[in-house]
Coordinates of C-alpha atoms in Angstrom, one line a residue:
M1 CA 133.6 150.6 78.3
D2 CA 134.9 153.3 77.8
N3 CA 133.4 153.1 74.0
I4 CA 130.1 152.4 75.0
L5 CA 129.6 155.4 77.6
N6 CA 131.1 157.5 74.7
S7 CA 129.5 156.2 71.8
T8 CA 126.1 156.7 74.4
V9 CA 127.6 160.6 74.7
E10 CA 126.8 160.8 71.0
M11 CA 123.6 160.2 70.6
S12 CA 121.1 162.3 70.0
Q13 CA 117.8 161.7 72.6
A14 CA 115.2 160.0 70.1
E15 CA 118.5 157.9 69.9
L16 CA 119.3 157.0 73.3
I17 CA 115.3 156.5 73.6
L18 CA 115.0 154.6 70.5
Q19 CA 117.7 152.3 72.0
L20 CA 116.7 152.4 75.8
A21 CA 113.1 151.1 74.8
Q22 CA 114.8 148.2 72.4
T23 CA 116.6 146.9 75.4
N24 CA 113.4 147.3 77.2
V25 CA 111.3 145.3 74.3
E26 CA 114.0 142.5 74.4
Q27 CA 114.2 142.4 78.5
E28 CA 110.7 142.1 77.9
K29 CA 111.2 138.9 75.9
R30 CA 113.1 137.2 77.9
L31 CA 111.3 137.9 80.7
K32 CA 108.2 136.5 78.9
L33 CA 110.2 133.5 77.8
T34 CA 111.1 132.8 81.8
E35 CA 107.4 133.0 83.1
Q36 CA 106.8 130.8 80.2
R37 CA 109.8 128.2 80.9
L38 CA 108.9 128.4 84.8
A39 CA 105.3 127.9 84.1
A40 CA 106.4 124.4 82.1
L41 CA 108.7 123.4 85.1
E42 CA 105.4 123.8 88.0
E43 CA 103.8 122.0 85.8
S44 CA 106.2 119.1 85.5
V45 CA 106.8 119.0 88.8
K46 CA 102.9 119.2 89.9
K47 CA 102.6 116.3 86.8
L48 CA 105.3 114.4 88.7
S49 CA 104.1 114.9 92.5
S50 CA 100.7 113.7 91.4
K51 CA 101.9 110.4 90.2
C52 CA 102.8 109.2 94.2
I53 CA 99.3 111.3 95.4
G54 CA 97.4 111.5 93.2
N55 CA 94.2 108.9 92.9
Y56 CA 95.7 106.1 94.4
G57 CA 97.8 105.0 97.7
C58 CA 101.3 105.5 98.3
S59 CA 102.4 102.6 101.3
T60 CA 105.6 100.2 102.2
M61 CA 105.7 96.3 100.5
S62 CA 105.6 95.6 104.4
S63 CA 102.1 97.8 105.0
Y64 CA 100.6 96.8 102.2
I65 CA 101.4 92.9 103.1
Q66 CA 99.6 93.5 106.1
R67 CA 97.4 95.7 105.2
Y68 CA 96.1 92.9 103.0
K69 CA 97.3 89.8 104.7
L70 CA 99.1 88.5 101.9
P71 CA 101.1 85.1 101.6
I72 CA 104.6 86.6 101.6
Y73 CA 107.6 85.2 102.9
V74 CA 110.3 87.1 104.6
S75 CA 112.4 86.2 102.8
D76 CA 111.1 87.3 99.6
I77 CA 110.5 90.9 100.9
S78 CA 113.9 92.6 100.3
K79 CA 113.6 91.1 96.8
L80 CA 110.8 92.2 95.9
S81 CA 110.9 95.6 97.6
N82 CA 113.4 95.6 94.5
D83 CA 111.2 94.6 91.9
A84 CA 108.8 97.3 93.0
A85 CA 111.8 100.3 93.3
R86 CA 113.2 99.1 89.7
L87 CA 109.2 99.1 88.6
C88 CA 108.6 102.8 89.2
R89 CA 112.0 103.7 87.6
K90 CA 110.9 102.4 84.5
R91 CA 107.5 103.6 84.2
G92 CA 108.3 106.7 85.1
Y93 CA 107.0 106.7 89.2
P94 CA 108.8 108.6 91.8
V95 CA 110.0 105.7 94.7
N96 CA 109.6 107.9 98.1
K97 CA 110.9 106.4 101.1
V98 CA 109.8 107.2 105.0
N99 CA 111.7 107.7 108.2
I100 CA 110.2 105.1 110.3
E101 CA 112.0 104.6 113.0
R102 CA 112.4 100.8 113.9
F103 CA 113.4 100.5 110.6
G104 CA 115.0 103.9 109.4
T105 CA 114.6 104.7 105.8
I106 CA 112.3 102.8 103.9
N107 CA 110.8 102.7 100.6
V108 CA 106.7 103.7 99.6
Y109 CA 105.9 102.8 96.2
P110 CA 102.1 103.3 94.3
D111 CA 100.0 100.9 96.0
F112 CA 98.9 99.5 92.2
I113 CA 102.8 99.2 91.4
L114 CA 102.4 96.4 94.5
H115 CA 98.9 95.0 93.7
E116 CA 100.6 94.4 90.1
L117 CA 103.6 93.0 91.1
L118 CA 102.3 91.1 94.4
D119 CA 99.7 89.8 92.6
D120 CA 102.0 88.3 89.7
Y121 CA 104.5 86.6 93.1
I122 CA 101.0 84.7 95.0
R123 CA 100.6 83.6 91.4
T124 CA 103.9 82.1 90.7
T125 CA 104.4 81.3 94.2
Q126 CA 101.0 79.3 94.4
R127 CA 101.4 77.5 90.5
L128 CA 105.1 76.1 92.4
N129 CA 103.3 75.1 95.5
G130 CA 100.5 73.5 94.0
S131 CA 103.2 71.7 91.2
I132 CA 105.2 70.8 94.1
M133 CA 103.1 69.2 96.6
G134 CA 101.0 67.7 93.1

């Protein structure tokens, strides 16, 4: 530290001004890079949050099933919820949570994920039931 102070004392005014200007330019470059990184992070956060808030709704498994009066076995809801969470993670969509007083914390999924998953479930169930009946 003393060496730095001594070298500063030995500088002429012009050299000191030059060093301060160079330091200022370096700090401005760092600040600009930091601002660019912050803007990129903010854009990433905006894209991620819009994935579950964007042009589609989000629902719990039970509310989606009730809303569309789907023929889903209650015993399958837990497995379907796990499948929905897995599908969301695989496709990069966040699995949000909502606190419902009666049930506690429950996962919330994009409606289009639930539509795809439950449509497949219903078709498979109907095919199985049809083959058992026939």
